[in-house]
Amino acid sequence: MKTAISMDDGLLQEADETAHRLGLSRSRLFALAVGDFLQRHRREQMLRQLNEVYAGGMEPAKRLY
């Protein structure tokens, strides 16, 4: 899907240079970057939720094996 975004000229130039150096298209670089960001965000959400559970006094789950 095509989309349009706005960003600082310097950031775009650095992204273009990095994509070129890595042999990627600009679109592929942005897709990888957004994917990495979303994965990191999901992990941080999960960690916050686990911290909330353990802060409530629950004991950590024990391994079944």
C-alpha positions as a printed NumPy array, in Angstrom:
array([[  0.   ,   0.   ,   0.   ],
       [  1.316,   3.441,  -0.814],
       [  1.324,   6.201,   1.764],
       [  2.781,   9.671,   2.17 ],
       [  4.648,  10.892,   5.233],
       [  6.382,  14.102,   6.226],
       [  9.783,  14.192,   7.916],
       [ 12.803,  16.346,   8.475],
       [ 15.031,  16.711,   5.404],
       [ 18.109,  15.575,   7.323],
       [ 16.38 ,  12.429,   8.55 ],
       [ 15.223,  11.587,   5.029],
       [ 18.717,  12.105,   3.645],
       [ 20.212,   9.848,   6.313],
       [ 17.554,   7.217,   5.612],
       [ 18.286,   7.362,   1.883],
       [ 22.033,   7.036,   2.486],
       [ 21.524,   4.123,   4.858],
       [ 19.15 ,   2.356,   2.476],
       [ 21.64 ,   2.772,  -0.357],
       [ 24.53 ,   1.5  ,   1.785],
       [ 22.471,  -1.564,   2.796],
       [ 21.245,  -2.221,  -0.738],
       [ 17.624,  -1.581,   0.232],
       [ 14.943,   0.588,  -1.253],
       [ 13.749,   3.512,   0.838],
       [ 10.367,   1.784,   1.166],
       [ 11.978,  -1.425,   2.436],
       [ 14.075,   0.502,   4.963],
       [ 10.982,   2.258,   6.322],
       [  9.015,  -1.006,   6.445],
       [ 11.826,  -2.679,   8.413],
       [ 12.117,   0.288,  10.767],
       [  8.385,   0.389,  11.489],
       [  8.325,  -3.376,  11.998],
       [ 11.192,  -3.154,  14.489],
       [  9.511,  -0.275,  16.315],
       [  6.2  ,  -2.134,  16.589],
       [  7.888,  -5.31 ,  17.845],
       [  9.776,  -3.324,  20.505],
       [  6.551,  -1.559,  21.491],
       [  4.698,  -4.883,  21.891],
       [  7.5  ,  -6.233,  24.087],
       [  7.461,  -3.1  ,  26.244],
       [  3.676,  -3.394,  26.64 ],
       [  4.018,  -7.016,  27.686],
       [  6.725,  -6.13 ,  30.21 ],
       [  4.548,  -3.361,  31.684],
       [  1.637,  -5.773,  32.013],
       [  3.815,  -8.405,  33.679],
       [  5.209,  -5.81 ,  36.072],
       [  1.66 ,  -4.783,  36.989],
       [  0.727,  -8.402,  37.704],
       [  3.79 ,  -9.02 ,  39.869],
       [  3.386,  -5.674,  41.635],
       [ -0.046,  -6.931,  42.719],
       [  1.574,  -9.687,  44.77 ],
       [  1.161, -12.653,  42.451],
       [  3.882, -15.268,  42.535],
       [  5.747, -15.916,  39.29 ],
       [  4.503, -18.925,  37.331],
       [  6.484, -22.107,  37.871],
       [  7.87 , -24.088,  34.998],
       [  5.936, -27.183,  34.071],
       [  8.994, -29.103,  32.93 ]])
